[in-house]
Every structure is written in C-alpha cells, then in structure tokens.
C-alpha cells in the first residue's frame, strides 16, 4: 500500500509543477480578476494560456515528447468560454503514442459552481472535484474525492482574495484512507495540510510560496516577456525546492491571429531530458 500512497502524499508539492503556464493577472478590474483567478484554479492538466477575450470555443491539440527517441503523448482539448473569457466547459483527453485513452477530465458548470470529473486509466482512479462560488462568482471552496481499489483520497481547498478579487491564498487539507477489497475502511488514516501564497508584480503573478505541514517550503517564480505589439510572447517559471532550482520552464507563444490571440505555443522543461510540449489551437469568436 505504501507504494500506492506515496504519489498522492506528494501531490500538494507537485500540483504547480505541471505544464500549466497561465498569465494570472491582478489589476483594478474586479470582474476580470475573478475570471483569471477562476480559470487558474481549474488548473486543467497541460493548460497553456494568456488572457482570452471574446473567444467562444477553443479547440487545442497538444503533443508532448521527452527526448528525441521517447514516445509521445497527444491531448485533444475542447474549451467553451463565456463572453468575459471564463471557462464554462472543458473536455480534456490524453492519449498514448498508440492512441489509447489514458487520462480524461470533464469540467462543466452546475448549480453550485463547477464540477470536474477525472478518470486516470493508468492509475485506475476516479475523481470528482466540486468548485463552489460566492455571490460575486469567485471560487471560494473546492472538494476533491479520489477513489481507487485500496484507498480514498479527500482534499478540501479554501481560496482567499483581496479587495480587488485577486487570488492571494489557497489553503489545503487532505486526508487519505485505506480501504480493503470490500470497500471497508481499514482504520489507517493519514492527514496533512498545505498553504499557497500568491504574490504579484506589475499586475501579474510573480511568485507562489508553498508551505506544508512537514515544515517544507517550496516556491515558484514567474517572469513575462512582450514584443513591440504588447503581446505576451514568453513565460518563464522556475520551481525552487529547499532554495534550489528543481525545474525551469519556458513557454513561447509563436504565432498570433489578427486579434493578437496566440495560435501556437511550445513549452520546454529544461531539466528533464528536453521535455517539450507543442500546442496549436483553433478559435471561434462571439
């Protein structure tokens, strides 16, 4: 059982080390800050974005390759936005190099906020994440329940905002319970907490500090680069563990349309065998 538990105990440490690269903003526009924060909280796997405005539908194809001789994976990702740029629905399917579906997420709006249904075929787990919103539409709480044949993992997240509706804290409580072959709890129970603090510079996310119940502290730093047309062209992020760089990411937005929305992007993880993800997308506007 310990071999199965370990990856989930590490999940709070690794959740922001994925391919995500979102230009989370914190401006004087309260409504837009809510949109940006909610989209960021969803943290859909392999999600690369800069602020989207006026997009109704976004169809993406992502291919990830680790090294020149390694097998590749392909993502088919369809997103629906409202007129303010908020994700309303998302279908995400990850396929192996043999075309086999290995992971999927389906995010959709419901009465209390949103619901994300996740199926990991390889790990043989199923998850449901419920996102609850307040009267301003901000996500203030989420509950994840992940089930496998021998354990249940539960995570409760609370989100804190400043007066401009900018996301400033995420507080996590997680619990893992072992179950037997009949689905009964064995009495073995593990618990933990973590907190995330978000800091901004020039109205954009600059740093995320992670603090865990085992007294470990990690952080991520972000920087942004623009061209002469004020288009975001590059996002760089470094993940620091115990003060030492553990991963460095560079996302480059390569081509744009007439509305200056990016159409193709490449993201590299520089310390893991030249890992590279290429993304293309097709946009439908309101």
PDB file of C-alpha atoms in Angstrom:
ATOM      1  CA  UNK A   1       0.000   0.000   0.000  1.00  0.00           C
ATOM      2  CA  UNK A   2       2.822   2.416   0.777  1.00  0.00           C
ATOM      3  CA  UNK A   3       3.936   2.352  -2.840  1.00  0.00           C
ATOM      4  CA  UNK A   4       0.457   3.412  -3.951  1.00  0.00           C
ATOM      5  CA  UNK A   5       0.073   6.112  -1.277  1.00  0.00           C
ATOM      6  CA  UNK A   6       3.322   7.954  -1.865  1.00  0.00           C
ATOM      7  CA  UNK A   7       2.371   9.731  -5.127  1.00  0.00           C
ATOM      8  CA  UNK A   8      -0.733  11.182  -3.502  1.00  0.00           C
ATOM      9  CA  UNK A   9       1.169  12.373  -0.459  1.00  0.00           C
ATOM     10  CA  UNK A  10       3.409  14.280  -2.842  1.00  0.00           C
ATOM     11  CA  UNK A  11       0.528  15.758  -4.822  1.00  0.00           C
ATOM     12  CA  UNK A  12       0.413  19.078  -2.897  1.00  0.00           C
ATOM     13  CA  UNK A  13       4.129  19.533  -3.614  1.00  0.00           C
ATOM     14  CA  UNK A  14       3.839  18.820  -7.297  1.00  0.00           C
ATOM     15  CA  UNK A  15       0.490  20.296  -8.285  1.00  0.00           C
ATOM     16  CA  UNK A  16       2.000  23.510  -9.664  1.00  0.00           C
ATOM     17  CA  UNK A  17       4.958  21.760 -11.316  1.00  0.00           C
ATOM     18  CA  UNK A  18       2.859  20.626 -14.246  1.00  0.00           C
ATOM     19  CA  UNK A  19       2.832  22.103 -17.754  1.00  0.00           C
ATOM     20  CA  UNK A  20       0.482  24.894 -16.650  1.00  0.00           C
ATOM     21  CA  UNK A  21       1.523  28.393 -17.677  1.00  0.00           C
ATOM     22  CA  UNK A  22      -1.168  30.965 -17.140  1.00  0.00           C
ATOM     23  CA  UNK A  23      -0.617  34.715 -17.093  1.00  0.00           C
ATOM     24  CA  UNK A  24      -2.655  35.230 -13.927  1.00  0.00           C
ATOM     25  CA  UNK A  25      -3.339  38.945 -13.552  1.00  0.00           C
ATOM     26  CA  UNK A  26      -4.213  41.189 -10.617  1.00  0.00           C
ATOM     27  CA  UNK A  27      -5.452  44.541 -11.940  1.00  0.00           C
ATOM     28  CA  UNK A  28      -8.022  47.161 -10.921  1.00  0.00           C
ATOM     29  CA  UNK A  29     -10.707  45.308 -12.926  1.00  0.00           C
ATOM     30  CA  UNK A  30     -12.559  43.229 -10.316  1.00  0.00           C
ATOM     31  CA  UNK A  31     -14.620  41.248 -12.813  1.00  0.00           C
ATOM     32  CA  UNK A  32     -11.609  40.320 -14.948  1.00  0.00           C
ATOM     33  CA  UNK A  33      -9.611  39.354 -11.857  1.00  0.00           C
ATOM     34  CA  UNK A  34     -12.374  36.912 -10.918  1.00  0.00           C
ATOM     35  CA  UNK A  35     -12.278  35.366 -14.402  1.00  0.00           C
ATOM     36  CA  UNK A  36      -8.490  35.000 -14.307  1.00  0.00           C
ATOM     37  CA  UNK A  37      -8.486  33.527 -10.798  1.00  0.00           C
ATOM     38  CA  UNK A  38     -11.230  31.010 -11.563  1.00  0.00           C
ATOM     39  CA  UNK A  39      -9.520  29.859 -14.763  1.00  0.00           C
ATOM     40  CA  UNK A  40      -6.265  29.492 -12.830  1.00  0.00           C
ATOM     41  CA  UNK A  41      -7.901  27.496 -10.027  1.00  0.00           C
ATOM     42  CA  UNK A  42      -9.297  24.994 -12.517  1.00  0.00           C
ATOM     43  CA  UNK A  43      -5.632  24.107 -13.349  1.00  0.00           C
ATOM     44  CA  UNK A  44      -6.612  21.807 -16.194  1.00  0.00           C
ATOM     45  CA  UNK A  45      -3.707  19.496 -16.993  1.00  0.00           C
ATOM     46  CA  UNK A  46      -1.471  20.673 -19.868  1.00  0.00           C
ATOM     47  CA  UNK A  47      -3.295  24.016 -19.937  1.00  0.00           C
ATOM     48  CA  UNK A  48      -1.327  26.850 -21.545  1.00  0.00           C
ATOM     49  CA  UNK A  49      -2.945  30.260 -21.881  1.00  0.00           C
ATOM     50  CA  UNK A  50      -2.738  34.015 -21.896  1.00  0.00           C
ATOM     51  CA  UNK A  51      -5.861  36.089 -21.116  1.00  0.00           C
ATOM     52  CA  UNK A  52      -8.649  35.172 -23.521  1.00  0.00           C
ATOM     53  CA  UNK A  53     -11.250  37.747 -24.526  1.00  0.00           C
ATOM     54  CA  UNK A  54     -14.140  37.297 -26.886  1.00  0.00           C
ATOM     55  CA  UNK A  55     -13.441  33.591 -27.501  1.00  0.00           C
ATOM     56  CA  UNK A  56     -16.452  31.297 -27.582  1.00  0.00           C
ATOM     57  CA  UNK A  57     -14.722  27.993 -28.321  1.00  0.00           C
ATOM     58  CA  UNK A  58     -11.109  26.862 -28.210  1.00  0.00           C
ATOM     59  CA  UNK A  59     -10.003  23.540 -29.750  1.00  0.00           C
ATOM     60  CA  UNK A  60      -6.435  22.549 -28.842  1.00  0.00           C
ATOM     61  CA  UNK A  61      -4.106  19.762 -29.844  1.00  0.00           C
ATOM     62  CA  UNK A  62      -1.031  19.214 -27.657  1.00  0.00           C
ATOM     63  CA  UNK A  63       1.840  16.796 -28.253  1.00  0.00           C
ATOM     64  CA  UNK A  64       4.426  16.131 -25.555  1.00  0.00           C
ATOM     65  CA  UNK A  65       7.731  14.406 -26.207  1.00  0.00           C
ATOM     66  CA  UNK A  66      10.520  13.574 -23.760  1.00  0.00           C
ATOM     67  CA  UNK A  67      13.808  13.433 -25.650  1.00  0.00           C
ATOM     68  CA  UNK A  68      14.327  12.688 -29.323  1.00  0.00           C
ATOM     69  CA  UNK A  69      13.737   8.930 -29.041  1.00  0.00           C
ATOM     70  CA  UNK A  70      10.983   8.870 -26.443  1.00  0.00           C
ATOM     71  CA  UNK A  71       7.333   8.061 -27.035  1.00  0.00           C
ATOM     72  CA  UNK A  72       4.955  10.999 -27.345  1.00  0.00           C
ATOM     73  CA  UNK A  73       1.517  11.701 -25.880  1.00  0.00           C
ATOM     74  CA  UNK A  74      -1.281  13.654 -27.517  1.00  0.00           C
ATOM     75  CA  UNK A  75      -4.027  15.760 -25.957  1.00  0.00           C
ATOM     76  CA  UNK A  76      -7.315  16.705 -27.530  1.00  0.00           C
ATOM     77  CA  UNK A  77      -8.774  19.619 -25.594  1.00  0.00           C
ATOM     78  CA  UNK A  78     -12.020  21.491 -26.213  1.00  0.00           C
ATOM     79  CA  UNK A  79     -12.953  24.549 -24.129  1.00  0.00           C
ATOM     80  CA  UNK A  80     -16.068  26.703 -24.061  1.00  0.00           C
ATOM     81  CA  UNK A  81     -15.889  30.287 -22.719  1.00  0.00           C
ATOM     82  CA  UNK A  82     -18.462  32.864 -21.777  1.00  0.00           C
ATOM     83  CA  UNK A  83     -18.260  36.360 -23.279  1.00  0.00           C
ATOM     84  CA  UNK A  84     -15.959  37.501 -20.434  1.00  0.00           C
ATOM     85  CA  UNK A  85     -13.382  34.771 -21.053  1.00  0.00           C
ATOM     86  CA  UNK A  86     -14.389  32.471 -18.185  1.00  0.00           C
ATOM     87  CA  UNK A  87     -14.157  28.737 -18.880  1.00  0.00           C
ATOM     88  CA  UNK A  88     -17.669  27.283 -18.838  1.00  0.00           C
ATOM     89  CA  UNK A  89     -16.899  23.770 -20.042  1.00  0.00           C
ATOM     90  CA  UNK A  90     -13.818  21.742 -20.869  1.00  0.00           C
ATOM     91  CA  UNK A  91     -13.181  18.301 -22.335  1.00  0.00           C
ATOM     92  CA  UNK A  92      -9.618  17.071 -21.966  1.00  0.00           C
ATOM     93  CA  UNK A  93      -8.460  13.663 -23.284  1.00  0.00           C
ATOM     94  CA  UNK A  94      -4.873  12.385 -23.100  1.00  0.00           C
ATOM     95  CA  UNK A  95      -3.804   9.590 -25.462  1.00  0.00           C
ATOM     96  CA  UNK A  96      -0.691   7.428 -25.512  1.00  0.00           C
ATOM     97  CA  UNK A  97       1.526   7.096 -28.594  1.00  0.00           C
ATOM     98  CA  UNK A  98      -0.617   4.068 -29.521  1.00  0.00           C
ATOM     99  CA  UNK A  99      -3.802   6.136 -29.478  1.00  0.00           C
ATOM    100  CA  UNK A 100      -5.093   4.672 -26.204  1.00  0.00           C
ATOM    101  CA  UNK A 101      -7.010   6.993 -23.861  1.00  0.00           C
ATOM    102  CA  UNK A 102      -5.054   7.109 -20.581  1.00  0.00           C
ATOM    103  CA  UNK A 103      -6.494  10.182 -18.821  1.00  0.00           C
ATOM    104  CA  UNK A 104      -9.538  12.426 -19.145  1.00  0.00           C
ATOM    105  CA  UNK A 105     -11.112  15.469 -17.474  1.00  0.00           C
ATOM    106  CA  UNK A 106     -14.605  16.868 -17.993  1.00  0.00           C
ATOM    107  CA  UNK A 107     -15.261  20.251 -16.420  1.00  0.00           C
ATOM    108  CA  UNK A 108     -18.788  21.614 -16.522  1.00  0.00           C
ATOM    109  CA  UNK A 109     -20.871  24.237 -14.740  1.00  0.00           C
ATOM    110  CA  UNK A 110     -23.507  23.186 -12.200  1.00  0.00           C
ATOM    111  CA  UNK A 111     -25.812  24.895  -9.681  1.00  0.00           C
ATOM    112  CA  UNK A 112     -23.151  25.435  -7.009  1.00  0.00           C
ATOM    113  CA  UNK A 113     -20.311  26.377  -9.364  1.00  0.00           C
ATOM    114  CA  UNK A 114     -18.421  23.768 -11.382  1.00  0.00           C
ATOM    115  CA  UNK A 115     -17.729  20.061 -11.354  1.00  0.00           C
ATOM    116  CA  UNK A 116     -14.648  18.352 -12.783  1.00  0.00           C
ATOM    117  CA  UNK A 117     -14.805  14.590 -13.369  1.00  0.00           C
ATOM    118  CA  UNK A 118     -11.390  12.934 -13.758  1.00  0.00           C
ATOM    119  CA  UNK A 119     -10.554   9.391 -14.842  1.00  0.00           C
ATOM    120  CA  UNK A 120      -6.970   8.132 -14.739  1.00  0.00           C
ATOM    121  CA  UNK A 121      -6.933   4.851 -16.632  1.00  0.00           C
ATOM    122  CA  UNK A 122      -3.292   4.064 -15.849  1.00  0.00           C
ATOM    123  CA  UNK A 123      -3.620   4.621 -12.083  1.00  0.00           C
ATOM    124  CA  UNK A 124      -7.137   3.128 -12.041  1.00  0.00           C
ATOM    125  CA  UNK A 125      -8.515   6.082 -10.092  1.00  0.00           C
ATOM    126  CA  UNK A 126     -11.637   8.197 -10.468  1.00  0.00           C
ATOM    127  CA  UNK A 127     -12.008  11.713  -9.064  1.00  0.00           C
ATOM    128  CA  UNK A 128     -14.675  14.359  -8.722  1.00  0.00           C
ATOM    129  CA  UNK A 129     -13.821  17.974  -7.851  1.00  0.00           C
ATOM    130  CA  UNK A 130     -16.645  20.291  -6.826  1.00  0.00           C
ATOM    131  CA  UNK A 131     -15.968  24.050  -7.098  1.00  0.00           C
ATOM    132  CA  UNK A 132     -18.255  26.340  -5.088  1.00  0.00           C
ATOM    133  CA  UNK A 133     -18.554  30.084  -5.756  1.00  0.00           C
ATOM    134  CA  UNK A 134     -19.655  33.105  -3.734  1.00  0.00           C
ATOM    135  CA  UNK A 135     -22.153  35.803  -4.746  1.00  0.00           C
ATOM    136  CA  UNK A 136     -19.512  37.552  -6.894  1.00  0.00           C
ATOM    137  CA  UNK A 137     -18.755  34.315  -8.787  1.00  0.00           C
ATOM    138  CA  UNK A 138     -15.349  33.719  -7.178  1.00  0.00           C
ATOM    139  CA  UNK A 139     -14.399  30.123  -6.402  1.00  0.00           C
ATOM    140  CA  UNK A 140     -14.086  30.025  -2.604  1.00  0.00           C
ATOM    141  CA  UNK A 141     -14.059  26.273  -1.908  1.00  0.00           C
ATOM    142  CA  UNK A 142     -13.333  23.027  -3.715  1.00  0.00           C
ATOM    143  CA  UNK A 143     -13.677  19.415  -2.636  1.00  0.00           C
ATOM    144  CA  UNK A 144     -11.882  16.568  -4.384  1.00  0.00           C
ATOM    145  CA  UNK A 145     -12.670  12.908  -3.778  1.00  0.00           C
ATOM    146  CA  UNK A 146     -10.328  10.425  -5.452  1.00  0.00           C
ATOM    147  CA  UNK A 147     -11.157   6.730  -5.291  1.00  0.00           C
ATOM    148  CA  UNK A 148      -9.007   3.672  -6.051  1.00  0.00           C
ATOM    149  CA  UNK A 149      -9.338  -0.024  -5.258  1.00  0.00           C
ATOM    150  CA  UNK A 150      -7.439   0.331  -1.973  1.00  0.00           C
ATOM    151  CA  UNK A 151      -7.768   3.944  -0.819  1.00  0.00           C
ATOM    152  CA  UNK A 152      -9.891   7.099  -0.819  1.00  0.00           C
ATOM    153  CA  UNK A 153      -8.155  10.489  -1.033  1.00  0.00           C
ATOM    154  CA  UNK A 154     -10.019  13.633   0.040  1.00  0.00           C
ATOM    155  CA  UNK A 155      -8.787  17.211  -0.424  1.00  0.00           C
ATOM    156  CA  UNK A 156     -10.537  20.357   0.758  1.00  0.00           C
ATOM    157  CA  UNK A 157      -9.296  23.705  -0.580  1.00  0.00           C
ATOM    158  CA  UNK A 158     -10.263  27.189   0.588  1.00  0.00           C
ATOM    159  CA  UNK A 159      -9.415  30.271  -1.505  1.00  0.00           C
ATOM    160  CA  UNK A 160      -8.812  33.807  -0.191  1.00  0.00           C
ATOM    161  CA  UNK A 161      -8.951  37.035  -2.236  1.00  0.00           C
ATOM    162  CA  UNK A 162      -8.015  40.675  -1.671  1.00  0.00           C
ATOM    163  CA  UNK A 163     -10.344  43.642  -2.182  1.00  0.00           C
ATOM    164  CA  UNK A 164      -9.707  43.565  -5.951  1.00  0.00           C
ATOM    165  CA  UNK A 165     -10.788  39.906  -6.198  1.00  0.00           C
ATOM    166  CA  UNK A 166      -7.157  38.849  -6.738  1.00  0.00           C
ATOM    167  CA  UNK A 167      -6.317  35.348  -5.520  1.00  0.00           C
ATOM    168  CA  UNK A 168      -3.837  35.651  -2.633  1.00  0.00           C
ATOM    169  CA  UNK A 169      -4.107  32.362  -0.678  1.00  0.00           C
ATOM    170  CA  UNK A 170      -5.075  28.738  -1.149  1.00  0.00           C
ATOM    171  CA  UNK A 171      -5.331  26.573   1.967  1.00  0.00           C
ATOM    172  CA  UNK A 172      -5.408  22.776   1.619  1.00  0.00           C
ATOM    173  CA  UNK A 173      -6.456  19.969   3.931  1.00  0.00           C
ATOM    174  CA  UNK A 174      -6.030  16.421   2.672  1.00  0.00           C
ATOM    175  CA  UNK A 175      -6.866  13.011   4.057  1.00  0.00           C
ATOM    176  CA  UNK A 176      -6.075   9.518   2.793  1.00  0.00           C
ATOM    177  CA  UNK A 177      -7.970   6.450   3.999  1.00  0.00           C
ATOM    178  CA  UNK A 178      -7.079   2.856   3.208  1.00  0.00           C
ATOM    179  CA  UNK A 179      -9.889   0.502   2.234  1.00  0.00           C
ATOM    180  CA  UNK A 180      -9.978  -3.273   1.860  1.00  0.00           C
ATOM    181  CA  UNK A 181     -11.159  -5.355  -1.086  1.00  0.00           C
ATOM    182  CA  UNK A 182     -14.758  -4.935   0.113  1.00  0.00           C
ATOM    183  CA  UNK A 183     -14.543  -1.155   0.197  1.00  0.00           C
ATOM    184  CA  UNK A 184     -14.435  -1.019   4.022  1.00  0.00           C
ATOM    185  CA  UNK A 185     -12.118   1.386   5.844  1.00  0.00           C
ATOM    186  CA  UNK A 186      -9.174  -0.413   7.459  1.00  0.00           C
ATOM    187  CA  UNK A 187      -8.648   2.236  10.118  1.00  0.00           C
ATOM    188  CA  UNK A 188      -5.427   3.531   8.567  1.00  0.00           C
ATOM    189  CA  UNK A 189      -5.766   7.271   8.061  1.00  0.00           C
ATOM    190  CA  UNK A 190      -3.220   9.895   7.019  1.00  0.00           C
ATOM    191  CA  UNK A 191      -3.718  13.654   7.072  1.00  0.00           C
ATOM    192  CA  UNK A 192      -1.853  16.775   6.076  1.00  0.00           C
ATOM    193  CA  UNK A 193      -2.154  20.470   5.256  1.00  0.00           C
ATOM    194  CA  UNK A 194      -0.533  22.957   2.921  1.00  0.00           C
ATOM    195  CA  UNK A 195      -0.902  26.597   2.014  1.00  0.00           C
ATOM    196  CA  UNK A 196      -0.147  28.618  -1.107  1.00  0.00           C
ATOM    197  CA  UNK A 197       0.570  32.351  -1.074  1.00  0.00           C
ATOM    198  CA  UNK A 198       0.323  34.274  -4.365  1.00  0.00           C
ATOM    199  CA  UNK A 199       2.343  37.469  -4.896  1.00  0.00           C
ATOM    200  CA  UNK A 200       2.070  39.856  -7.866  1.00  0.00           C
ATOM    201  CA  UNK A 201       4.349  42.301  -9.653  1.00  0.00           C
ATOM    202  CA  UNK A 202       3.218  44.735 -12.364  1.00  0.00           C
ATOM    203  CA  UNK A 203      -0.298  43.262 -12.066  1.00  0.00           C
ATOM    204  CA  UNK A 204       0.851  39.709 -12.907  1.00  0.00           C
ATOM    205  CA  UNK A 205       1.609  36.617 -10.863  1.00  0.00           C
ATOM    206  CA  UNK A 206       5.264  36.771  -9.815  1.00  0.00           C
ATOM    207  CA  UNK A 207       5.685  34.205  -7.043  1.00  0.00           C
ATOM    208  CA  UNK A 208       3.881  31.303  -5.399  1.00  0.00           C
ATOM    209  CA  UNK A 209       5.107  30.143  -1.983  1.00  0.00           C
ATOM    210  CA  UNK A 210       4.142  26.610  -0.874  1.00  0.00           C
ATOM    211  CA  UNK A 211       4.233  25.668   2.809  1.00  0.00           C
ATOM    212  CA  UNK A 212       3.483  22.148   4.007  1.00  0.00           C
ATOM    213  CA  UNK A 213       2.648  20.533   7.332  1.00  0.00           C
ATOM    214  CA  UNK A 214       6.020  18.747   7.340  1.00  0.00           C
ATOM    215  CA  UNK A 215       7.689  22.214   7.524  1.00  0.00           C
ATOM    216  CA  UNK A 216       8.917  22.024   3.924  1.00  0.00           C
ATOM    217  CA  UNK A 217       8.752  25.234   1.875  1.00  0.00           C
ATOM    218  CA  UNK A 218       8.959  25.469  -1.919  1.00  0.00           C
ATOM    219  CA  UNK A 219       8.239  28.276  -4.341  1.00  0.00           C
ATOM    220  CA  UNK A 220       7.759  29.172  -7.988  1.00  0.00           C
ATOM    221  CA  UNK A 221       8.914  32.369  -9.675  1.00  0.00           C
ATOM    222  CA  UNK A 222       7.386  33.745 -12.902  1.00  0.00           C
ATOM    223  CA  UNK A 223       8.556  36.308 -15.446  1.00  0.00           C
ATOM    224  CA  UNK A 224       6.890  37.594 -18.630  1.00  0.00           C
ATOM    225  CA  UNK A 225       8.210  38.991 -21.907  1.00  0.00           C
ATOM    226  CA  UNK A 226       6.388  41.047 -24.556  1.00  0.00           C
ATOM    227  CA  UNK A 227       7.008  42.101 -28.131  1.00  0.00           C
ATOM    228  CA  UNK A 228       6.670  45.575 -29.660  1.00  0.00           C
ATOM    229  CA  UNK A 229       2.933  44.973 -30.166  1.00  0.00           C
ATOM    230  CA  UNK A 230       2.489  44.394 -26.404  1.00  0.00           C
ATOM    231  CA  UNK A 231       1.752  40.710 -26.986  1.00  0.00           C
ATOM    232  CA  UNK A 232       2.845  38.215 -24.361  1.00  0.00           C
ATOM    233  CA  UNK A 233       5.485  36.128 -26.124  1.00  0.00           C
ATOM    234  CA  UNK A 234       7.243  34.221 -23.326  1.00  0.00           C
ATOM    235  CA  UNK A 235       6.504  32.972 -19.824  1.00  0.00           C
ATOM    236  CA  UNK A 236       9.406  31.677 -17.756  1.00  0.00           C
ATOM    237  CA  UNK A 237       8.888  29.838 -14.493  1.00  0.00           C
ATOM    238  CA  UNK A 238      11.301  28.258 -12.039  1.00  0.00           C
ATOM    239  CA  UNK A 239      10.313  25.810  -9.328  1.00  0.00           C
ATOM    240  CA  UNK A 240      12.566  26.041  -6.273  1.00  0.00           C
ATOM    241  CA  UNK A 241      12.768  23.238  -3.716  1.00  0.00           C
ATOM    242  CA  UNK A 242      14.641  23.996  -0.490  1.00  0.00           C
ATOM    243  CA  UNK A 243      16.094  27.080  -2.183  1.00  0.00           C
ATOM    244  CA  UNK A 244      17.489  25.136  -5.151  1.00  0.00           C
ATOM    245  CA  UNK A 245      16.042  25.125  -8.657  1.00  0.00           C
ATOM    246  CA  UNK A 246      14.275  21.821  -9.314  1.00  0.00           C
ATOM    247  CA  UNK A 247      12.674  22.699 -12.642  1.00  0.00           C
ATOM    248  CA  UNK A 248      12.775  25.514 -15.179  1.00  0.00           C
ATOM    249  CA  UNK A 249      10.052  26.046 -17.781  1.00  0.00           C
ATOM    250  CA  UNK A 250       9.969  28.310 -20.814  1.00  0.00           C
ATOM    251  CA  UNK A 251       6.711  28.807 -22.733  1.00  0.00           C
ATOM    252  CA  UNK A 252       6.931  30.625 -26.065  1.00  0.00           C
ATOM    253  CA  UNK A 253       3.872  31.874 -27.949  1.00  0.00           C
ATOM    254  CA  UNK A 254       4.908  31.622 -31.592  1.00  0.00           C
ATOM    255  CA  UNK A 255       2.107  32.752 -33.887  1.00  0.00           C
ATOM    256  CA  UNK A 256      -0.861  35.106 -33.456  1.00  0.00           C
ATOM    257  CA  UNK A 257      -4.036  35.990 -35.310  1.00  0.00           C
ATOM    258  CA  UNK A 258      -5.410  39.415 -36.229  1.00  0.00           C
ATOM    259  CA  UNK A 259      -6.772  39.836 -32.679  1.00  0.00           C
ATOM    260  CA  UNK A 260      -3.332  39.085 -31.196  1.00  0.00           C
ATOM    261  CA  UNK A 261      -4.520  35.804 -29.658  1.00  0.00           C
ATOM    262  CA  UNK A 262      -1.830  33.132 -29.723  1.00  0.00           C
ATOM    263  CA  UNK A 263      -2.350  30.219 -32.118  1.00  0.00           C
ATOM    264  CA  UNK A 264       0.711  28.049 -31.496  1.00  0.00           C
ATOM    265  CA  UNK A 265       2.965  27.636 -28.475  1.00  0.00           C
ATOM    266  CA  UNK A 266       5.879  25.487 -27.299  1.00  0.00           C
ATOM    267  CA  UNK A 267       6.806  24.743 -23.699  1.00  0.00           C
ATOM    268  CA  UNK A 268      10.120  23.230 -22.618  1.00  0.00           C
ATOM    269  CA  UNK A 269      11.066  21.717 -19.277  1.00  0.00           C
ATOM    270  CA  UNK A 270      14.810  22.236 -19.358  1.00  0.00           C
ATOM    271  CA  UNK A 271      15.943  19.797 -16.689  1.00  0.00           C
ATOM    272  CA  UNK A 272      14.137  16.642 -17.757  1.00  0.00           C
ATOM    273  CA  UNK A 273      15.563  15.228 -20.958  1.00  0.00           C
ATOM    274  CA  UNK A 274      14.472  18.084 -23.213  1.00  0.00           C
ATOM    275  CA  UNK A 275      10.777  17.624 -22.455  1.00  0.00           C
ATOM    276  CA  UNK A 276       8.768  19.664 -24.944  1.00  0.00           C
ATOM    277  CA  UNK A 277       5.075  20.271 -25.473  1.00  0.00           C
ATOM    278  CA  UNK A 278       3.759  21.806 -28.691  1.00  0.00           C
ATOM    279  CA  UNK A 279       0.277  23.325 -28.731  1.00  0.00           C
ATOM    280  CA  UNK A 280      -1.909  24.510 -31.587  1.00  0.00           C
ATOM    281  CA  UNK A 281      -5.434  25.826 -31.325  1.00  0.00           C
ATOM    282  CA  UNK A 282      -8.450  26.818 -33.403  1.00  0.00           C
ATOM    283  CA  UNK A 283     -10.557  29.714 -32.111  1.00  0.00           C
ATOM    284  CA  UNK A 284     -14.210  30.606 -32.586  1.00  0.00           C
ATOM    285  CA  UNK A 285     -15.224  34.096 -31.510  1.00  0.00           C
ATOM    286  CA  UNK A 286     -18.514  35.574 -30.349  1.00  0.00           C
TER     287      UNK A 286
END
